[in-house]
Amino acid sequence: MRLDLARILVARSRLSPVFRDTPQYECGPLGEALGCRLVLKVETLNPVRSFKGRGTETVLDRLQEDGTADAVVCASAGNLGQALAFGGRSRGIGVTVVASSAANPLKIARMRTLGADVVLVDGEIEKALEMAARIATETGAFLVEDSKDIGTCEGAATIGVELAELPGELDAVVVSLGAGGLASGVGFALRNLRGATETICVQPENAPAMTLALRAGRPVEVGAPNTIADGVAGRYVLPEVLDDLSSATDDAVLVTEAGIIEAMRLIHVHAGLVVEPAAALGVASILESAGRFDGRTVATILCGSNVTPTDFDHWTRENPLADHGAPC
C-alpha cells in the first residue's frame, strides 16, 4: 500500500478552501427513489467543477516544497488538466496538457482558458500519455500521472476523510472508478477511519479494465472503451494502483450506459444538480443493484460536472425512463 494516512491528513490541512470540506448531505427524494438513505458528496462546486483539484493541489504543493516545480505536463481527458492548469496559474507554474483530439471540447476550451498549453493527439488517452512522457523528457517538465503519482491519490483521499466525519451510520460508499486514484484514496481513508464502511468501485461495462483486473487479481486485456463516461474511459491498468485498490476497496461492479443516463436524470430531477456521466456511476450502481442497498445508508461522490448542456439534454431527454419527482 503506497498511501499514508498521516500524509493525507496533512494534505487536507493544506488544501485550498475552494476544494476542501465540500457539501455532504442526505438527499431524501433521491434516496426514496433508490430505496436507500442516500448521502451526496458534491465535488462540483469549485473553479474546475470536479474533485481533481484535491489531487493536483497536493502534487503541486509537494513539488513547491521540494523546490522542483517550474513546469508540469500531464495527459488528461479534461478534468485533471483543468485542475492542474488552475493550480499552476495561481503558483506561476507552466502547465502543458496532452489530450485526445476526440476529447470533450468543453473540457479542452476550459483547460486553455485556465492557461494551459493544450496539445492534441489522435487516439485514446494512452496515446496522450505517451506524448506527455515525451514532452517531459524533452523539456524537463515534471510529469503528473493521474493515480500513478501518489499525490493525486492522497489528495483524493481527503474526500474519504470528510465522509468519515459524517454523523450516524454509513454502510457503504459507491465510488466512480477510472484510473483508480479516487477509489483507492477514498477506500484507504475510510478503512483507516471508519472500518465498517464498505467501499464499492463502479465502472461502465463498456470501459471495464480496472474492474476486470480487480476480479482477476491482475491486469487483463480489454477492447477499446466505448462509453459516454469519458472521465473513466481508460483501457490499461497500472499494477501499483491495482495493488492499492485491492487493499483499500471491497468490491467492484459494472453498470450499463442506460443506467448511467438514468442516474444523471435522477440526480438532476431529485437533487437539482447537473453531473457528467462519470459522476453518475454510483447512483447507476444503486439503480442496477437488484436491492443490494435497500434500507442501507449509502454515500456517493458526485465527482464532476463538466458536461455540455447539449450533451446533457440529448442524453437525458432520449432516456425513456423519465421521473419527474420533486428535488431536494
mmCIF file of C-alpha atoms in Angstrom:
data_model
loop_
_atom_site.group_PDB
_atom_site.id
_atom_site.type_symbol
_atom_site.label_atom_id
_atom_site.label_comp_id
_atom_site.label_asym_id
_atom_site.label_seq_id
_atom_site.Cartn_x
_atom_site.Cartn_y
_atom_site.Cartn_z
ATOM 1 C CA MET A 1 0.000 0.000 0.000
ATOM 2 C CA ARG A 2 1.522 3.271 -1.161
ATOM 3 C CA LEU A 3 -0.862 5.612 0.678
ATOM 4 C CA ASP A 4 -0.152 7.048 4.123
ATOM 5 C CA LEU A 5 -2.823 8.418 6.480
ATOM 6 C CA ALA A 6 -0.521 10.984 8.097
ATOM 7 C CA ARG A 7 0.341 12.467 4.698
ATOM 8 C CA ILE A 8 -3.346 12.515 3.741
ATOM 9 C CA LEU A 9 -4.281 14.471 6.867
ATOM 10 C CA VAL A 10 -1.510 16.985 6.169
ATOM 11 C CA ALA A 11 -2.708 17.286 2.570
ATOM 12 C CA ARG A 12 -6.231 18.052 3.747
ATOM 13 C CA SER A 13 -4.978 20.786 6.076
ATOM 14 C CA ARG A 14 -3.133 22.420 3.181
ATOM 15 C CA LEU A 15 -5.858 22.251 0.548
ATOM 16 C CA SER A 16 -7.254 25.496 -0.795
ATOM 17 C CA PRO A 17 -10.649 26.261 0.782
ATOM 18 C CA VAL A 18 -12.224 26.109 -2.691
ATOM 19 C CA PHE A 19 -11.654 22.328 -2.731
ATOM 20 C CA ARG A 20 -11.906 21.376 0.953
ATOM 21 C CA ASP A 21 -14.967 20.462 3.076
ATOM 22 C CA THR A 22 -17.392 20.138 0.176
ATOM 23 C CA PRO A 23 -21.148 19.654 0.808
ATOM 24 C CA GLN A 24 -22.213 16.210 2.015
ATOM 25 C CA TYR A 25 -25.863 15.745 2.888
ATOM 26 C CA GLU A 26 -28.740 13.303 2.754
ATOM 27 C CA CYS A 27 -30.911 13.743 -0.339
ATOM 28 C CA GLY A 28 -34.267 12.369 0.777
ATOM 29 C CA PRO A 29 -36.159 12.341 -2.543
ATOM 30 C CA LEU A 30 -33.297 10.685 -4.429
ATOM 31 C CA GLY A 31 -32.824 8.149 -1.662
ATOM 32 C CA GLU A 32 -36.546 7.380 -1.696
ATOM 33 C CA ALA A 33 -36.428 6.801 -5.452
ATOM 34 C CA LEU A 34 -33.491 4.414 -4.991
ATOM 35 C CA GLY A 35 -34.742 2.607 -1.878
ATOM 36 C CA CYS A 36 -31.965 3.672 0.469
ATOM 37 C CA ARG A 37 -30.788 6.565 2.615
ATOM 38 C CA LEU A 38 -28.521 8.392 0.162
ATOM 39 C CA VAL A 39 -25.795 10.880 1.043
ATOM 40 C CA LEU A 40 -24.432 13.060 -1.752
ATOM 41 C CA LYS A 41 -20.836 14.294 -1.598
ATOM 42 C CA VAL A 42 -20.773 17.181 -4.072
ATOM 43 C CA GLU A 43 -17.369 17.798 -5.675
ATOM 44 C CA THR A 44 -18.595 20.059 -8.494
ATOM 45 C CA LEU A 45 -18.885 23.442 -6.774
ATOM 46 C CA ASN A 46 -15.360 24.706 -7.386
ATOM 47 C CA PRO A 47 -13.464 26.516 -10.166
ATOM 48 C CA VAL A 48 -12.708 23.295 -12.092
ATOM 49 C CA ARG A 49 -16.058 21.577 -11.427
ATOM 50 C CA SER A 50 -14.510 18.294 -10.288
ATOM 51 C CA PHE A 51 -12.675 16.575 -7.447
ATOM 52 C CA LYS A 52 -9.372 16.632 -9.333
ATOM 53 C CA GLY A 53 -8.247 19.876 -7.694
ATOM 54 C CA ARG A 54 -7.647 17.975 -4.461
ATOM 55 C CA GLY A 55 -5.023 15.807 -6.110
ATOM 56 C CA THR A 56 -3.353 18.444 -8.255
ATOM 57 C CA GLU A 57 -3.124 20.869 -5.325
ATOM 58 C CA THR A 58 -1.430 18.120 -3.305
ATOM 59 C CA VAL A 59 1.028 17.320 -6.094
ATOM 60 C CA LEU A 60 1.901 20.962 -6.743
ATOM 61 C CA ASP A 61 2.212 21.741 -3.041
ATOM 62 C CA ARG A 62 4.717 18.916 -2.617
ATOM 63 C CA LEU A 63 6.665 19.947 -5.731
ATOM 64 C CA GLN A 64 6.928 23.501 -4.447
ATOM 65 C CA GLU A 65 8.063 22.238 -1.077
ATOM 66 C CA ASP A 66 10.828 20.294 -2.843
ATOM 67 C CA GLY A 67 11.706 23.321 -4.989
ATOM 68 C CA THR A 68 11.222 21.384 -8.246
ATOM 69 C CA ALA A 69 8.058 22.964 -9.689
ATOM 70 C CA ASP A 70 8.926 25.152 -12.698
ATOM 71 C CA ALA A 71 6.767 23.384 -15.274
ATOM 72 C CA VAL A 72 4.492 20.346 -15.331
ATOM 73 C CA VAL A 73 2.856 18.233 -18.020
ATOM 74 C CA CYS A 74 0.053 15.693 -17.915
ATOM 75 C CA ALA A 75 -2.243 13.659 -20.128
ATOM 76 C CA SER A 76 -5.919 14.229 -19.459
ATOM 77 C CA ALA A 77 -9.429 13.654 -20.733
ATOM 78 C CA GLY A 78 -10.123 17.119 -19.336
ATOM 79 C CA ASN A 79 -10.713 17.283 -15.600
ATOM 80 C CA LEU A 80 -7.149 16.592 -14.449
ATOM 81 C CA GLY A 81 -5.864 19.096 -16.990
ATOM 82 C CA GLN A 82 -8.237 21.800 -15.801
ATOM 83 C CA ALA A 83 -7.275 21.252 -12.197
ATOM 84 C CA LEU A 84 -3.556 21.268 -12.952
ATOM 85 C CA ALA A 85 -3.935 24.425 -15.036
ATOM 86 C CA PHE A 86 -5.830 26.149 -12.219
ATOM 87 C CA GLY A 87 -3.186 25.260 -9.639
ATOM 88 C CA GLY A 88 -0.296 26.079 -11.942
ATOM 89 C CA ARG A 89 -1.695 29.507 -12.831
ATOM 90 C CA SER A 90 -2.041 30.516 -9.184
ATOM 91 C CA ARG A 91 1.559 29.410 -8.498
ATOM 92 C CA GLY A 92 3.226 30.710 -11.648
ATOM 93 C CA ILE A 93 3.989 27.186 -12.877
ATOM 94 C CA GLY A 94 3.793 26.428 -16.606
ATOM 95 C CA VAL A 95 1.300 23.684 -17.482
ATOM 96 C CA THR A 96 1.097 21.585 -20.641
ATOM 97 C CA VAL A 97 -1.815 19.196 -21.106
ATOM 98 C CA VAL A 98 -1.904 16.491 -23.759
ATOM 99 C CA ALA A 99 -5.412 15.361 -24.711
ATOM 100 C CA SER A 100 -7.044 13.234 -27.354
ATOM 101 C CA SER A 101 -8.396 15.192 -30.305
ATOM 102 C CA ALA A 102 -11.683 13.401 -29.588
ATOM 103 C CA ALA A 103 -11.852 14.761 -26.027
ATOM 104 C CA ASN A 104 -14.815 16.767 -24.771
ATOM 105 C CA PRO A 105 -14.490 20.205 -26.469
ATOM 106 C CA LEU A 106 -15.847 21.948 -23.366
ATOM 107 C CA LYS A 107 -13.018 20.498 -21.277
ATOM 108 C CA ILE A 108 -10.401 21.412 -23.885
ATOM 109 C CA ALA A 109 -11.657 25.001 -24.015
ATOM 110 C CA ARG A 110 -11.613 25.327 -20.226
ATOM 111 C CA MET A 111 -8.072 23.990 -19.971
ATOM 112 C CA ARG A 112 -6.950 26.694 -22.390
ATOM 113 C CA THR A 113 -8.966 29.362 -20.580
ATOM 114 C CA LEU A 114 -7.177 28.421 -17.359
ATOM 115 C CA GLY A 115 -3.817 28.995 -19.071
ATOM 116 C CA ALA A 116 -2.699 25.515 -20.083
ATOM 117 C CA ASP A 117 -0.835 24.854 -23.314
ATOM 118 C CA VAL A 118 -3.024 22.101 -24.795
ATOM 119 C CA VAL A 119 -1.514 19.588 -27.236
ATOM 120 C CA LEU A 120 -3.975 17.343 -29.092
ATOM 121 C CA VAL A 121 -3.118 13.862 -30.380
ATOM 122 C CA ASP A 122 -5.117 11.298 -32.314
ATOM 123 C CA GLY A 123 -6.112 8.137 -30.440
ATOM 124 C CA GLU A 124 -7.132 7.156 -26.909
ATOM 125 C CA ILE A 125 -5.840 8.558 -23.603
ATOM 126 C CA GLU A 126 -2.894 6.141 -23.743
ATOM 127 C CA LYS A 127 -1.563 7.975 -26.821
ATOM 128 C CA ALA A 128 -1.802 11.206 -24.863
ATOM 129 C CA LEU A 129 0.160 9.597 -22.021
ATOM 130 C CA GLU A 130 2.942 8.629 -24.429
ATOM 131 C CA MET A 131 3.162 12.176 -25.775
ATOM 132 C CA ALA A 132 3.123 13.700 -22.267
ATOM 133 C CA ALA A 133 6.020 11.452 -21.235
ATOM 134 C CA ARG A 134 7.935 12.510 -24.347
ATOM 135 C CA ILE A 135 7.374 16.197 -23.587
ATOM 136 C CA ALA A 136 8.557 15.678 -20.014
ATOM 137 C CA THR A 137 11.761 14.013 -21.238
ATOM 138 C CA GLU A 138 12.439 16.691 -23.844
ATOM 139 C CA THR A 139 11.663 19.756 -21.712
ATOM 140 C CA GLY A 140 12.388 18.661 -18.155
ATOM 141 C CA ALA A 141 8.816 19.375 -17.067
ATOM 142 C CA PHE A 142 7.534 17.241 -14.199
ATOM 143 C CA LEU A 143 5.184 14.530 -15.460
ATOM 144 C CA VAL A 144 1.984 14.350 -13.390
ATOM 145 C CA GLU A 145 0.456 10.910 -13.927
ATOM 146 C CA ASP A 146 -3.040 10.557 -12.526
ATOM 147 C CA SER A 147 -3.249 7.748 -9.954
ATOM 148 C CA LYS A 148 0.393 6.731 -10.516
ATOM 149 C CA ASP A 149 1.509 9.943 -8.774
ATOM 150 C CA ILE A 150 0.711 9.242 -5.140
ATOM 151 C CA GLY A 151 -0.188 12.887 -4.560
ATOM 152 C CA THR A 152 -3.225 12.536 -6.819
ATOM 153 C CA CYS A 153 -4.422 9.550 -4.760
ATOM 154 C CA GLU A 154 -3.755 11.133 -1.381
ATOM 155 C CA GLY A 155 -5.419 14.368 -2.429
ATOM 156 C CA ALA A 156 -8.493 12.389 -3.459
ATOM 157 C CA ALA A 157 -8.305 10.527 -0.149
ATOM 158 C CA THR A 158 -9.195 13.753 1.666
ATOM 159 C CA ILE A 159 -12.752 13.138 0.405
ATOM 160 C CA GLY A 160 -12.758 9.926 2.412
ATOM 161 C CA VAL A 161 -11.545 11.785 5.483
ATOM 162 C CA GLU A 162 -14.521 14.139 5.205
ATOM 163 C CA LEU A 163 -17.000 11.312 4.618
ATOM 164 C CA ALA A 164 -15.660 9.581 7.722
ATOM 165 C CA GLU A 165 -16.810 12.598 9.738
ATOM 166 C CA LEU A 166 -20.481 12.100 8.818
ATOM 167 C CA PRO A 167 -22.693 11.532 11.855
ATOM 168 C CA GLY A 168 -24.626 8.283 12.186
ATOM 169 C CA GLU A 169 -24.276 5.102 10.182
ATOM 170 C CA LEU A 170 -22.531 4.860 6.831
ATOM 171 C CA ASP A 171 -22.857 1.364 5.407
ATOM 172 C CA ALA A 172 -21.230 1.894 2.024
ATOM 173 C CA VAL A 173 -19.662 4.406 -0.337
ATOM 174 C CA VAL A 174 -20.017 3.847 -4.090
ATOM 175 C CA VAL A 175 -17.131 5.449 -5.975
ATOM 176 C CA SER A 176 -16.545 6.041 -9.683
ATOM 177 C CA LEU A 177 -13.576 4.018 -10.915
ATOM 178 C CA GLY A 178 -11.303 5.062 -13.752
ATOM 179 C CA ALA A 179 -7.535 5.021 -13.297
ATOM 180 C CA GLY A 180 -8.108 4.249 -9.622
ATOM 181 C CA GLY A 181 -6.840 7.235 -7.647
ATOM 182 C CA LEU A 182 -10.232 8.358 -6.339
ATOM 183 C CA ALA A 183 -11.429 4.907 -5.322
ATOM 184 C CA SER A 184 -8.144 3.818 -3.741
ATOM 185 C CA GLY A 185 -7.768 7.095 -1.848
ATOM 186 C CA VAL A 186 -11.332 7.180 -0.522
ATOM 187 C CA GLY A 187 -11.250 3.476 0.317
ATOM 188 C CA PHE A 188 -7.956 3.783 2.172
ATOM 189 C CA ALA A 189 -9.144 6.739 4.251
ATOM 190 C CA LEU A 190 -12.416 5.028 5.166
ATOM 191 C CA ARG A 191 -10.707 1.734 6.003
ATOM 192 C CA ASN A 192 -8.485 3.594 8.464
ATOM 193 C CA LEU A 193 -11.071 5.996 9.895
ATOM 194 C CA ARG A 194 -14.388 4.162 9.543
ATOM 195 C CA GLY A 195 -13.573 0.496 9.116
ATOM 196 C CA ALA A 196 -17.143 -0.817 8.981
ATOM 197 C CA THR A 197 -17.952 1.153 5.817
ATOM 198 C CA GLU A 198 -17.737 -0.718 2.514
ATOM 199 C CA THR A 199 -16.042 0.970 -0.442
ATOM 200 C CA ILE A 200 -17.501 -0.222 -3.733
ATOM 201 C CA CYS A 201 -15.949 0.792 -7.065
ATOM 202 C CA VAL A 202 -18.175 1.407 -10.086
ATOM 203 C CA GLN A 203 -17.131 1.358 -13.734
ATOM 204 C CA PRO A 204 -19.014 1.334 -17.057
ATOM 205 C CA GLU A 205 -19.347 -2.142 -18.552
ATOM 206 C CA ASN A 206 -18.105 -0.563 -21.793
ATOM 207 C CA ALA A 207 -14.839 0.504 -20.097
ATOM 208 C CA PRO A 208 -14.186 -2.305 -17.582
ATOM 209 C CA ALA A 209 -10.392 -2.580 -17.469
ATOM 210 C CA MET A 210 -9.793 -1.922 -13.776
ATOM 211 C CA THR A 211 -12.854 -3.842 -12.589
ATOM 212 C CA LEU A 212 -11.889 -6.953 -14.548
ATOM 213 C CA ALA A 213 -8.329 -6.620 -13.244
ATOM 214 C CA LEU A 214 -9.582 -6.450 -9.661
ATOM 215 C CA ARG A 215 -11.673 -9.567 -10.180
ATOM 216 C CA ALA A 216 -8.795 -11.440 -11.808
ATOM 217 C CA GLY A 217 -6.099 -10.162 -9.461
ATOM 218 C CA ARG A 218 -4.009 -8.984 -12.419
ATOM 219 C CA PRO A 219 -4.301 -6.705 -15.475
ATOM 220 C CA VAL A 220 -6.338 -8.244 -18.274
ATOM 221 C CA GLU A 221 -6.622 -7.359 -21.946
ATOM 222 C CA VAL A 222 -9.776 -5.444 -22.884
ATOM 223 C CA GLY A 223 -11.013 -3.740 -26.005
ATOM 224 C CA ALA A 224 -11.196 -0.022 -26.641
ATOM 225 C CA PRO A 225 -13.639 1.805 -24.322
ATOM 226 C CA ASN A 226 -16.982 2.815 -25.763
ATOM 227 C CA THR A 227 -18.754 4.834 -23.092
ATOM 228 C CA ILE A 228 -20.195 8.297 -22.656
ATOM 229 C CA ALA A 229 -18.315 8.451 -19.320
ATOM 230 C CA ASP A 230 -15.131 9.859 -20.843
ATOM 231 C CA GLY A 231 -13.639 10.684 -17.448
ATOM 232 C CA VAL A 232 -13.244 6.974 -16.625
ATOM 233 C CA ALA A 233 -12.637 5.606 -20.114
ATOM 234 C CA GLY A 234 -9.105 4.247 -19.666
ATOM 235 C CA ARG A 235 -8.011 0.935 -21.148
ATOM 236 C CA TYR A 236 -4.848 -0.019 -19.282
ATOM 237 C CA VAL A 237 -4.158 -0.801 -15.632
ATOM 238 C CA LEU A 238 -1.225 0.398 -13.524
ATOM 239 C CA PRO A 239 -0.100 -2.560 -11.373
ATOM 240 C CA GLU A 240 0.755 -0.387 -8.360
ATOM 241 C CA VAL A 241 -2.703 1.218 -8.428
ATOM 242 C CA LEU A 242 -4.299 -2.211 -8.753
ATOM 243 C CA ASP A 243 -2.440 -3.266 -5.602
ATOM 244 C CA ASP A 244 -3.714 -0.189 -3.753
ATOM 245 C CA LEU A 245 -7.292 -0.826 -4.855
ATOM 246 C CA SER A 246 -7.126 -4.490 -3.874
ATOM 247 C CA SER A 247 -6.113 -3.489 -0.356
ATOM 248 C CA ALA A 248 -8.410 -0.489 0.086
ATOM 249 C CA THR A 249 -11.725 -1.431 -1.540
ATOM 250 C CA ASP A 250 -14.304 -4.168 -1.017
ATOM 251 C CA ASP A 251 -15.972 -4.749 -4.379
ATOM 252 C CA ALA A 252 -16.155 -3.553 -7.970
ATOM 253 C CA VAL A 253 -19.262 -3.536 -10.168
ATOM 254 C CA LEU A 254 -20.121 -2.625 -13.738
ATOM 255 C CA VAL A 255 -23.059 -0.519 -14.962
ATOM 256 C CA THR A 256 -24.769 -0.037 -18.308
ATOM 257 C CA GLU A 257 -24.840 3.082 -20.453
ATOM 258 C CA ALA A 258 -28.621 3.249 -19.969
ATOM 259 C CA GLY A 259 -28.112 3.106 -16.213
ATOM 260 C CA ILE A 260 -25.601 5.963 -16.343
ATOM 261 C CA ILE A 261 -28.018 8.144 -18.298
ATOM 262 C CA GLU A 262 -30.920 7.377 -15.997
ATOM 263 C CA ALA A 263 -28.721 8.164 -12.988
ATOM 264 C CA MET A 264 -27.825 11.550 -14.489
ATOM 265 C CA ARG A 265 -31.519 12.252 -14.954
ATOM 266 C CA LEU A 266 -32.459 11.220 -11.425
ATOM 267 C CA ILE A 267 -29.698 13.339 -9.886
ATOM 268 C CA HIS A 268 -30.964 16.319 -11.846
ATOM 269 C CA VAL A 269 -34.630 15.716 -11.061
ATOM 270 C CA HIS A 270 -34.262 14.932 -7.355
ATOM 271 C CA ALA A 271 -31.192 16.968 -6.369
ATOM 272 C CA GLY A 272 -31.221 19.778 -8.932
ATOM 273 C CA LEU A 273 -27.642 19.003 -9.972
ATOM 274 C CA VAL A 274 -26.145 18.532 -13.421
ATOM 275 C CA VAL A 275 -23.324 15.977 -13.444
ATOM 276 C CA GLU A 276 -21.192 14.449 -16.147
ATOM 277 C CA PRO A 277 -21.589 10.721 -16.863
ATOM 278 C CA ALA A 278 -18.590 9.617 -14.784
ATOM 279 C CA ALA A 279 -20.111 11.291 -11.725
ATOM 280 C CA ALA A 280 -23.352 9.333 -12.051
ATOM 281 C CA LEU A 281 -21.792 5.874 -11.798
ATOM 282 C CA GLY A 282 -22.519 5.492 -8.092
ATOM 283 C CA VAL A 283 -26.217 6.206 -8.492
ATOM 284 C CA ALA A 284 -26.283 3.934 -11.553
ATOM 285 C CA SER A 285 -24.871 1.100 -9.453
ATOM 286 C CA ILE A 286 -27.647 1.509 -6.880
ATOM 287 C CA LEU A 287 -30.238 1.530 -9.668
ATOM 288 C CA GLU A 288 -28.874 -1.714 -11.085
ATOM 289 C CA SER A 289 -28.042 -3.436 -7.794
ATOM 290 C CA ALA A 290 -31.176 -5.638 -7.505
ATOM 291 C CA GLY A 291 -31.883 -4.455 -3.966
ATOM 292 C CA ARG A 292 -28.336 -4.719 -2.603
ATOM 293 C CA PHE A 293 -28.591 -1.322 -0.918
ATOM 294 C CA ASP A 294 -32.242 -1.386 0.138
ATOM 295 C CA GLY A 295 -32.686 0.284 3.521
ATOM 296 C CA ARG A 296 -28.971 0.960 3.915
ATOM 297 C CA THR A 297 -27.120 4.279 4.295
ATOM 298 C CA VAL A 298 -25.030 4.849 1.189
ATOM 299 C CA ALA A 299 -22.869 7.765 0.073
ATOM 300 C CA THR A 300 -21.844 8.575 -3.472
ATOM 301 C CA ILE A 301 -19.349 11.129 -4.728
ATOM 302 C CA LEU A 302 -20.568 13.449 -7.480
ATOM 303 C CA CYS A 303 -17.074 13.860 -8.834
ATOM 304 C CA GLY A 304 -17.544 16.170 -11.829
ATOM 305 C CA SER A 305 -19.969 18.334 -13.798
ATOM 306 C CA ASN A 306 -18.013 19.137 -16.946
ATOM 307 C CA VAL A 307 -20.680 18.271 -19.488
ATOM 308 C CA THR A 308 -22.050 20.468 -22.259
ATOM 309 C CA PRO A 309 -25.716 21.465 -21.960
ATOM 310 C CA THR A 310 -26.278 19.994 -25.416
ATOM 311 C CA ASP A 311 -24.885 16.581 -24.435
ATOM 312 C CA PHE A 312 -26.718 16.523 -21.123
ATOM 313 C CA ASP A 313 -30.005 17.422 -22.751
ATOM 314 C CA HIS A 314 -29.505 14.930 -25.582
ATOM 315 C CA TRP A 315 -28.687 12.010 -23.285
ATOM 316 C CA THR A 316 -31.307 12.593 -20.631
ATOM 317 C CA ARG A 317 -34.183 13.529 -22.942
ATOM 318 C CA GLU A 318 -33.687 10.402 -25.023
ATOM 319 C CA ASN A 319 -33.900 8.105 -21.986
ATOM 320 C CA PRO A 320 -37.472 6.707 -21.804
ATOM 321 C CA LEU A 321 -37.323 6.189 -18.016
ATOM 322 C CA ALA A 322 -38.295 9.745 -17.133
ATOM 323 C CA ASP A 323 -39.021 10.543 -13.499
ATOM 324 C CA HIS A 324 -40.273 13.991 -12.607
ATOM 325 C CA GLY A 325 -40.337 13.952 -8.806
ATOM 326 C CA ALA A 326 -39.622 16.900 -6.542
ATOM 327 C CA PRO A 327 -35.975 17.920 -5.995
ATOM 328 C CA CYS A 328 -34.287 18.065 -2.595
#
